Coordinates of C-alpha atoms and ligand atoms in Angstrom, one line a residue:
M1 CA -11.6 12.5 -47.6
K2 CA -10.1 15.8 -48.5
P3 CA -6.4 16.3 -47.7
S4 CA -5.5 18.3 -44.6
P5 CA -4.4 21.8 -45.3
P6 CA -0.6 22.4 -44.5
A7 CA -1.6 25.3 -42.1
I8 CA -4.7 26.5 -40.3
E9 CA -4.8 30.3 -39.7
H10 CA -7.3 30.7 -36.9
P11 CA -8.1 27.3 -35.5
M12 CA -11.1 27.0 -33.2
C13 CA -9.1 25.2 -30.5
H14 CA -6.0 27.3 -30.1
D15 CA -4.9 30.9 -30.1
H16 CA -2.1 30.6 -32.7
S17 CA -2.1 29.2 -36.2
L18 CA -1.2 25.5 -36.5
V19 CA 1.0 23.6 -39.1
F20 CA 0.5 20.1 -40.4
L21 CA 3.1 17.5 -39.2
K22 CA 3.6 14.0 -40.5
K23 CA 3.5 11.0 -38.1
R24 CA 6.0 11.6 -35.3
E25 CA 8.3 8.9 -33.8
V26 CA 7.2 9.4 -30.3
E27 CA 3.5 9.5 -29.4
V28 CA 2.4 12.8 -27.8
P29 CA -0.9 13.7 -26.2
C30 CA -3.4 15.8 -28.0
E31 CA -3.9 19.2 -26.4
A32 CA -7.7 19.0 -27.0
C33 CA -8.8 15.5 -26.1
K34 CA -5.7 14.4 -24.1
K35 CA -5.6 11.1 -25.9
S36 CA -2.3 10.2 -27.5
I37 CA -1.6 10.9 -31.2
D38 CA -0.2 8.0 -33.2
G39 CA -0.6 9.5 -36.7
P40 CA -0.1 12.9 -38.3
S41 CA -1.0 16.0 -36.2
Y42 CA -1.2 19.8 -36.2
S43 CA 1.3 21.6 -34.1
C44 CA 1.8 25.2 -32.9
L45 CA 5.1 26.8 -33.9
E46 CA 4.9 29.4 -31.1
C47 CA 4.1 27.2 -28.2
I48 CA 6.4 24.2 -27.5
H49 CA 4.9 20.7 -27.4
V50 CA 1.4 21.6 -28.4
Y51 CA -0.1 19.0 -30.8
F52 CA -3.6 18.2 -31.9
H53 CA -5.3 15.3 -33.7
L54 CA -6.5 16.2 -37.2
D55 CA -10.1 15.5 -36.3
C56 CA -9.8 17.5 -33.0
V57 CA -8.8 20.6 -35.1
H58 CA -11.7 20.0 -37.5
L59 CA -14.5 19.6 -34.9
S60 CA -17.2 22.2 -35.6
K61 CA -17.7 25.2 -33.4
E62 CA -21.3 24.3 -32.6
M63 CA -23.0 20.9 -32.7
Y64 CA -25.9 18.8 -31.5
H65 CA -24.6 15.8 -29.5
P66 CA -26.7 12.7 -28.6
C67 CA -25.5 13.1 -25.0
H68 CA -27.1 16.5 -24.7
P69 CA -30.0 16.4 -27.2
S70 CA -32.0 19.5 -26.1
Y71 CA -29.7 22.3 -27.0
P72 CA -26.6 22.8 -29.1
L73 CA -23.2 22.7 -27.6
E74 CA -20.6 25.4 -28.4
V75 CA -16.9 25.5 -28.0
A76 CA -16.5 27.3 -24.7
E77 CA -15.0 30.7 -24.9
E78 CA -12.2 32.2 -22.8
S79 CA -14.6 34.6 -21.2
E80 CA -16.5 31.7 -19.7
K81 CA -13.7 31.2 -17.2
N82 CA -14.9 34.0 -15.0
N83 CA -18.5 32.8 -15.0
Q84 CA -18.9 31.3 -11.5
D85 CA -22.0 29.4 -12.3
A86 CA -20.7 27.7 -15.4
E87 CA -19.9 24.0 -14.9
K88 CA -16.1 23.7 -15.2
S89 CA -15.6 20.0 -15.5
C90 CA -16.8 17.5 -18.1
H91 CA -20.2 16.0 -17.2
F92 CA -19.1 12.5 -18.0
C93 CA -15.4 12.1 -17.1
A94 CA -15.0 14.9 -14.6
F95 CA -11.9 16.1 -16.4
Q96 CA -11.6 19.9 -16.2
P97 CA -10.5 21.0 -19.7
E98 CA -9.1 24.4 -20.7
K99 CA -11.6 26.7 -22.4
K100 CA -11.5 26.4 -26.1
V101 CA -11.0 22.7 -25.8
C102 CA -14.4 21.8 -24.3
Y103 CA -18.0 22.2 -25.4
H104 CA -20.5 24.0 -23.3
C105 CA -24.3 24.4 -23.3
Y106 CA -25.1 28.0 -22.5
V107 CA -28.7 27.1 -21.6
C108 CA -28.1 24.3 -19.0
T109 CA -24.4 24.9 -18.1
F110 CA -23.5 21.5 -19.4
T111 CA -19.8 20.9 -20.2
M112 CA -18.3 18.1 -22.2
C113 CA -14.6 17.6 -23.0
F114 CA -13.3 16.9 -26.5
G115 CA -12.4 13.4 -25.5
C116 CA -15.9 12.5 -24.5
I117 CA -17.3 14.4 -27.5
K118 CA -15.3 12.0 -29.8
N119 CA -15.8 8.9 -27.7
P120 CA -19.1 9.5 -25.8
P121 CA -20.3 7.0 -23.2
P122 CA -22.9 4.6 -24.6
L123 CA -26.5 5.8 -24.0
V124 CA -27.6 2.2 -23.1
I125 CA -25.5 -0.7 -21.9
E126 CA -27.0 -4.2 -22.2
N127 CA -26.0 -7.6 -20.9
T128 CA -23.8 -6.5 -18.1
K129 CA -22.5 -8.7 -15.3
T130 CA -23.7 -6.0 -12.9
H131 CA -27.4 -5.9 -13.6
K132 CA -29.9 -8.1 -15.4
H133 CA -31.7 -5.3 -17.2
P134 CA -30.3 -2.7 -19.7
L135 CA -28.8 0.3 -18.0
R136 CA -29.5 3.8 -19.4
L137 CA -27.1 6.8 -19.1
L138 CA -28.6 9.6 -17.0
L139 CA -27.9 12.8 -18.8
S140 CA -28.5 15.2 -15.9
R141 CA -26.2 15.7 -12.9
I142 CA -27.6 14.0 -9.8
A143 CA -26.2 13.0 -6.4
F144 CA -26.7 9.3 -5.7
T145 CA -25.1 6.3 -4.0
C146 CA -23.7 3.8 -6.4
K147 CA -25.1 0.4 -5.8
V148 CA -21.8 -1.3 -6.6
C149 CA -19.1 0.8 -4.9
G150 CA -21.3 2.4 -2.2
I151 CA -19.7 5.8 -2.8
E152 CA -22.2 8.6 -2.7
G153 CA -22.1 12.1 -4.2
Y154 CA -21.8 13.5 -7.7
R155 CA -19.5 11.3 -9.8
S156 CA -19.5 10.9 -13.5
K157 CA -21.7 8.8 -15.7
P158 CA -24.6 7.6 -13.7
Y159 CA -26.5 4.7 -15.3
I160 CA -30.0 3.7 -14.2
C161 CA -32.4 0.8 -14.4
V162 CA -35.7 2.6 -13.8
K163 CA -37.6 -0.7 -13.2
C164 CA -35.4 -1.6 -10.3
D165 CA -34.4 1.9 -9.1
F166 CA -30.8 0.7 -9.6
L167 CA -28.2 3.5 -10.0
V168 CA -24.5 2.8 -10.7
H169 CA -21.4 4.6 -11.9
G170 CA -20.5 3.9 -15.5
D171 CA -17.0 2.9 -14.2
C172 CA -18.5 0.4 -11.8
I173 CA -20.4 -1.5 -14.5
G174 CA -19.0 -4.8 -15.6
L175 CA -16.6 -5.3 -12.7
P176 CA -15.7 -9.0 -12.5
R177 CA -17.7 -11.0 -10.0
V178 CA -15.0 -13.4 -8.9
I179 CA -11.4 -12.4 -8.3
N180 CA -8.4 -13.1 -6.1
I181 CA -6.7 -10.3 -4.2
N182 CA -3.3 -10.5 -2.6
R183 CA -4.7 -10.0 0.9
H184 CA -6.6 -13.2 1.0
D185 CA -5.9 -16.8 0.1
H186 CA -9.4 -17.6 -1.2
Q187 CA -11.3 -16.2 -4.1
I188 CA -13.7 -13.4 -3.3
S189 CA -17.1 -12.8 -5.0
F190 CA -19.1 -9.7 -5.6
T191 CA -22.5 -9.3 -4.0
Q192 CA -25.0 -6.5 -4.6
H193 CA -26.1 -6.4 -0.9
L194 CA -23.5 -7.5 1.6
G195 CA -26.0 -8.1 4.4
R196 CA -24.8 -9.1 7.8
R197 CA -21.4 -10.5 6.8
G198 CA -18.2 -8.8 7.9
T199 CA -18.2 -5.1 8.7
Q200 CA -14.6 -4.2 8.1
C201 CA -12.8 -4.1 4.8
G202 CA -9.9 -6.5 4.5
F203 CA -7.9 -4.0 2.5
C204 CA -8.3 -0.6 4.0
W205 CA -9.7 -1.8 7.4
R206 CA -12.5 0.8 7.3
D207 CA -16.2 0.0 7.8
V208 CA -18.1 -1.7 5.0
S209 CA -21.9 -0.9 4.7
Q210 CA -24.2 -3.9 4.6
Y211 CA -26.5 -2.1 2.3
H212 CA -24.2 -1.8 -0.7
G213 CA -22.2 -4.0 -3.0
A214 CA -18.9 -5.5 -1.8
Y215 CA -16.8 -8.6 -2.2
F216 CA -16.9 -11.4 0.3
C217 CA -15.2 -14.8 0.8
S218 CA -17.5 -17.8 0.8
V219 CA -15.1 -19.8 3.0
C220 CA -14.4 -17.1 5.7
P221 CA -17.7 -15.8 6.9
N222 CA -16.4 -12.4 8.0
Y223 CA -14.0 -11.5 5.2
T224 CA -15.3 -8.6 3.1
V225 CA -13.6 -6.0 0.9
H226 CA -15.0 -2.7 -0.5
S227 CA -15.5 -3.0 -4.3
L228 CA -13.1 -0.2 -5.0
C229 CA -10.5 -1.6 -2.6
A230 CA -10.7 -4.9 -4.4
F231 CA -9.7 -3.2 -7.6
N232 CA -6.8 -1.4 -6.2
D233 CA -3.7 -1.8 -8.4
N234 CA -1.8 -3.2 -5.4
A235 CA -4.3 -5.9 -4.7
W236 CA -5.9 -7.4 -7.8
D237 CA -3.9 -9.2 -10.4
G238 CA -6.4 -8.3 -13.2
V239 CA -7.7 -11.8 -13.7
D240 CA -11.4 -12.4 -13.9
L241 CA -12.0 -15.9 -12.3
E242 CA -15.7 -16.2 -13.0
G243 CA -16.5 -19.9 -13.9
I244 CA -13.1 -21.1 -12.8
P245 CA -13.6 -23.4 -9.8
E246 CA -11.5 -22.8 -6.8
R247 CA -9.1 -25.7 -6.0
S248 CA -8.3 -25.7 -2.4
E249 CA -6.6 -29.1 -2.3
D250 CA -3.8 -27.7 -4.4
I251 CA -2.4 -25.6 -1.6
S252 CA -2.4 -28.3 1.1
P253 CA 1.3 -29.1 2.0
F254 CA 0.6 -32.6 3.2
K255 CA -1.6 -35.7 3.0
V256 CA -3.0 -37.4 6.1
V257 CA -2.0 -41.0 6.0
G258 CA -3.2 -42.2 9.4
H259 CA -4.1 -41.0 12.9
N260 CA -1.7 -38.0 13.6
L261 CA 0.4 -39.2 10.6
I262 CA 1.2 -37.2 7.5
H263 CA 3.2 -37.2 4.4
H264 CA 4.7 -33.7 4.0
F265 CA 5.8 -32.5 0.6
S266 CA 9.2 -31.5 2.1
H267 CA 10.0 -34.9 3.4
N268 CA 8.4 -37.4 1.2
K269 CA 10.5 -40.5 2.0
H270 CA 9.2 -40.9 5.5
T271 CA 6.0 -40.3 7.5
L272 CA 5.8 -37.5 10.1
R273 CA 4.0 -38.0 13.4
L274 CA 2.3 -35.2 15.4
L275 CA 3.7 -35.0 18.9
K276 CA 1.3 -33.1 21.1
D277 CA 3.8 -32.8 23.9
N278 CA 7.3 -32.6 22.7
V279 CA 8.9 -33.6 26.0
D280 CA 11.9 -35.5 24.6
I281 CA 13.4 -32.6 22.8
Q282 CA 12.1 -29.8 24.9
D283 CA 15.5 -28.9 26.3
D284 CA 17.6 -29.7 23.3
E285 CA 18.3 -26.3 21.7
C286 CA 20.0 -28.0 18.7
I287 CA 16.9 -29.4 17.1
R288 CA 15.4 -26.9 14.8
C289 CA 12.4 -26.8 12.7
E290 CA 13.4 -27.4 9.1
A291 CA 11.0 -24.7 7.8
C292 CA 11.7 -21.7 10.1
I293 CA 15.1 -22.8 11.5
H294 CA 13.9 -21.8 15.0
P295 CA 14.5 -24.3 17.8
V296 CA 11.5 -26.5 18.5
Q297 CA 11.0 -25.8 22.2
V298 CA 7.4 -24.8 22.4
G299 CA 4.1 -26.1 21.0
Q300 CA 3.2 -29.1 19.0
I301 CA 5.5 -30.5 16.4
Y302 CA 5.6 -33.1 13.6
S303 CA 8.6 -35.4 14.0
C304 CA 9.8 -38.0 11.4
T305 CA 9.2 -41.5 12.5
E306 CA 12.5 -42.7 11.1
C307 CA 15.0 -39.8 11.0
C308 CA 15.8 -36.5 12.6
F309 CA 13.4 -34.3 10.7
V310 CA 11.2 -31.9 12.7
L311 CA 8.6 -29.3 11.8
H312 CA 6.6 -27.0 14.1
E313 CA 2.9 -27.9 13.6
K314 CA 2.2 -24.4 12.3
C315 CA 5.2 -24.6 9.9
A316 CA 3.9 -28.0 8.6
N317 CA 0.6 -26.3 7.8
L318 CA 2.1 -23.5 5.7
P319 CA 0.1 -23.5 2.5
M320 CA 1.9 -24.4 -0.8
M321 CA 0.6 -21.2 -2.3
K322 CA 0.2 -17.9 -0.6
R323 CA -0.7 -14.3 -1.4
F324 CA 1.0 -11.4 0.2
P325 CA 0.2 -7.7 0.4
F326 CA 3.7 -7.0 -0.9
D327 CA 3.0 -8.3 -4.4
R328 CA 0.2 -9.0 -6.8
A329 CA 1.6 -12.4 -7.9
P330 CA 1.1 -15.4 -5.7
Y331 CA 4.1 -17.1 -4.0
M332 CA 4.9 -20.8 -3.9
L333 CA 6.4 -22.7 -0.9
E334 CA 9.8 -24.2 -1.6
C335 CA 12.0 -26.4 0.5
D336 CA 15.2 -26.7 -1.6
R337 CA 17.4 -25.4 1.3
S338 CA 19.7 -23.2 -0.8
A339 CA 20.5 -20.1 1.1
T340 CA 18.8 -16.8 -0.1
Y341 CA 18.0 -13.5 1.4
C342 CA 14.5 -12.7 2.5
K343 CA 13.2 -9.7 0.5
L344 CA 11.3 -8.4 3.5
C345 CA 13.5 -8.8 6.6
G346 CA 16.9 -9.0 4.8
M347 CA 17.9 -12.1 6.7
L348 CA 19.7 -15.0 5.2
C349 CA 17.1 -17.8 5.0
A350 CA 18.1 -21.4 5.0
G351 CA 14.7 -23.0 5.7
F352 CA 11.6 -23.1 3.6
R353 CA 10.7 -20.0 1.7
Y354 CA 8.0 -18.5 -0.5
T355 CA 9.2 -17.7 -4.0
S356 CA 7.7 -15.7 -6.9
E357 CA 9.2 -15.9 -10.3
R358 CA 9.8 -12.4 -11.8
D359 CA 10.5 -11.5 -15.3
M360 CA 13.9 -12.4 -16.7
L361 CA 14.2 -15.3 -14.3
R362 CA 14.7 -13.1 -11.3
Y363 CA 13.1 -14.4 -8.1
H364 CA 11.7 -12.8 -5.0
Y365 CA 12.1 -14.8 -1.8
I366 CA 10.2 -14.5 1.5
D367 CA 11.2 -16.6 4.4
V368 CA 8.4 -18.4 6.3
N369 CA 8.7 -16.2 9.3
C370 CA 7.9 -13.1 7.2
G371 CA 5.5 -15.2 5.2
S372 CA 3.5 -16.1 8.3
L373 CA 2.7 -12.5 9.2
F374 CA -0.9 -11.4 8.6
E375 CA -3.1 -8.4 9.1
P376 CA -4.2 -7.1 11.6
F377 CA -1.1 -8.1 13.5
S378 CA -0.7 -8.1 17.2
H379 CA 2.7 -7.7 18.7
N380 CA 3.8 -7.6 22.4
A381 CA 5.5 -4.3 21.7
H382 CA 2.4 -2.4 21.1
S383 CA -1.2 -2.3 22.5
H384 CA -2.9 -1.8 19.1
T385 CA -3.0 -4.0 16.0
L386 CA -0.5 -3.2 13.2
Y387 CA -1.0 -3.1 9.4
F388 CA 1.4 -3.4 6.5
V389 CA 2.6 -0.2 4.9
I390 CA 5.3 0.8 2.5
S391 CA 8.0 2.2 4.8
E392 CA 8.5 5.6 3.0
N393 CA 11.5 6.6 5.1
N394 CA 9.8 5.9 8.5
Y395 CA 12.2 4.2 10.8
C396 CA 11.5 1.1 13.0
D397 CA 10.7 2.0 16.6
A398 CA 12.7 -1.0 17.8
C399 CA 15.9 -0.9 15.9
K400 CA 15.8 2.7 14.6
R401 CA 16.6 1.6 11.0
V402 CA 14.7 2.5 7.9
P403 CA 13.6 -0.7 6.1
H404 CA 13.7 -0.5 2.3
D405 CA 10.4 -2.1 1.8
Y406 CA 7.4 -2.9 4.0
M407 CA 6.9 -2.5 7.7
L408 CA 4.0 -3.0 10.2
R409 CA 2.4 0.2 11.4
C410 CA -0.1 1.6 13.9
D411 CA -1.3 4.9 12.3
K412 CA -2.9 6.1 15.5
C413 CA 0.4 6.2 17.4
D414 CA 2.9 6.7 14.6
F415 CA 4.4 3.4 15.7
D416 CA 6.4 1.2 13.2
L417 CA 8.2 -2.1 13.3
C418 CA 10.4 -3.4 10.6
L419 CA 9.9 -7.0 9.6
Y420 CA 13.3 -8.0 10.9
C421 CA 12.3 -6.9 14.4
V422 CA 8.7 -8.3 14.0
T423 CA 10.0 -11.7 13.3
L424 CA 12.5 -11.9 16.1
P425 CA 11.7 -15.0 18.2
E426 CA 10.2 -14.3 21.6
K427 CA 12.8 -16.5 23.3
I428 CA 16.5 -17.3 22.4
W429 CA 19.5 -19.1 23.8
H430 CA 22.6 -17.1 23.6
M431 CA 26.2 -18.3 24.3
C432 CA 26.7 -15.5 26.8
D433 CA 24.0 -16.9 29.2
E434 CA 23.0 -20.4 30.2
H435 CA 19.4 -19.3 30.5
P436 CA 17.0 -18.3 27.7
L437 CA 16.7 -14.6 26.9
T438 CA 13.3 -13.2 26.3
L439 CA 12.5 -10.4 23.9
S440 CA 11.6 -7.3 26.0
C441 CA 9.6 -4.5 24.5
D442 CA 8.6 -2.7 27.7
G443 CA 10.7 0.4 27.1
N444 CA 7.5 2.3 26.4
M445 CA 7.3 1.3 22.8
S446 CA 4.3 3.5 22.0
G447 CA 5.5 5.7 19.2
K448 CA 8.5 7.5 17.7
T449 CA 9.7 8.6 21.2
G450 CA 9.9 5.1 22.7
A451 CA 13.0 3.0 23.4
G452 CA 14.1 0.0 21.4
A453 CA 13.6 -3.7 22.0
T454 CA 16.3 -5.8 23.8
F455 CA 16.7 -9.4 24.8
V456 CA 16.8 -9.7 28.5
R457 CA 17.2 -12.6 30.9
V458 CA 14.1 -13.4 32.9
N459 CA 14.1 -15.8 35.8
Ligands
ZN1 ZN1 -7.4 15.0 -30.1
ZN2 ZN1 -15.0 14.1 -20.6
ZN3 ZN1 -33.3 -3.6 -13.3
ZN4 ZN1 -11.8 -0.8 1.8
ZN5 ZN1 -11.4 -16.7 2.8
ZN6 ZN1 9.0 -23.9 12.4
ZN7 ZN1 12.1 -12.4 6.2
ZN8 ZN1 -1.1 2.2 18.5

């Protein structure tokens, strides 16, 4: 290889002359191909922070490229900018490069960026998870509906199997077929044709077409997710689970040891019995569920056969492992009773909690009240269902505070509830009144103009 000249007078890719630089300590992006430069580079002394890869500077002004075999490609000139008909963005990656740092075919108005010239998409892809036959890159620009993500229109890099009339985006090839997302406790699997399963996406809650590819849960018949929603950075942990069997028994918090009798992981010295009608303790406000710390006044409970240990039936059924929209990592149920603050509602929690280990031994805790919330969520305070969103300075329509993290929202009505207010119990005993107080939300809680929630005494 011949040594790089110390300076280049009239480079093809830049208006000023460029000088050779040795490897820099910090990596900078190349002005031409936008990829980072980790070796020596050429830099412009007149413009600040303009660097080029050595090979980007040395690309020839005109070339034949396998991705556009019929005519030569030329480095696009400045004058092309004003040509309305000329294709402005790269045919393959849709990036819109500056003139002088892209190639153009003046016969077909075909444009290719430097990055794709250097690393072109493969002309044929074989042995993919997505399709049983080899897929061939389509070199002309066509509008189509991708068989995997279901999105239609012009998007980059269409691949085709002519035999099956199968068209797919290059970016959608090889997506894993079995994954976990943090909106659902079971694994979800990809299918080419959803068919008559669910019709609503469990991530964005928009419609899912039965004619395109999507993810579905084999346990829950109606649970489906758009392919692209499943790969949202906030949902998928990046792990491909194909071939790894799902182990549902791992998340069960108890073993059945007899008729209505269980051994719960949180109380392993004695057996708990299911009481269908908890008459004995109905009026005793002091007996609280060990998991959620709320009094056990309503509903079925599990009560210890030998000591004073009680769990709501729903709290006894909380799974050992759970996934939340708030995090990509799964959370584990713990019952060690040390007091911690719930990351979502900010309340001190002394009952069970869900824990996720962070880096540097930092933990995130979610109490079981927040951990039992699910989407779509119905609350007495609002007539529509609510969905989790990041609060983004929206205030809660009940307490008027701005939560620091997540809240539940109805988009239609601009109605928000913070997780502190959402998890308030429906009924409480307060020392100021001998009767129970019931949560009242009837102050027209329909949007940002509504009144807050209060506890009122009902007779
Ligand atoms: Zn470059
Ligand atoms: Zn490109
Ligand atoms: Zn095929
Ligand atoms: Zn979706
Ligand atoms: Zn499921
Ligand atoms: Zn409970
Ligand atoms: Zn909480
Ligand atoms: Zn609403």
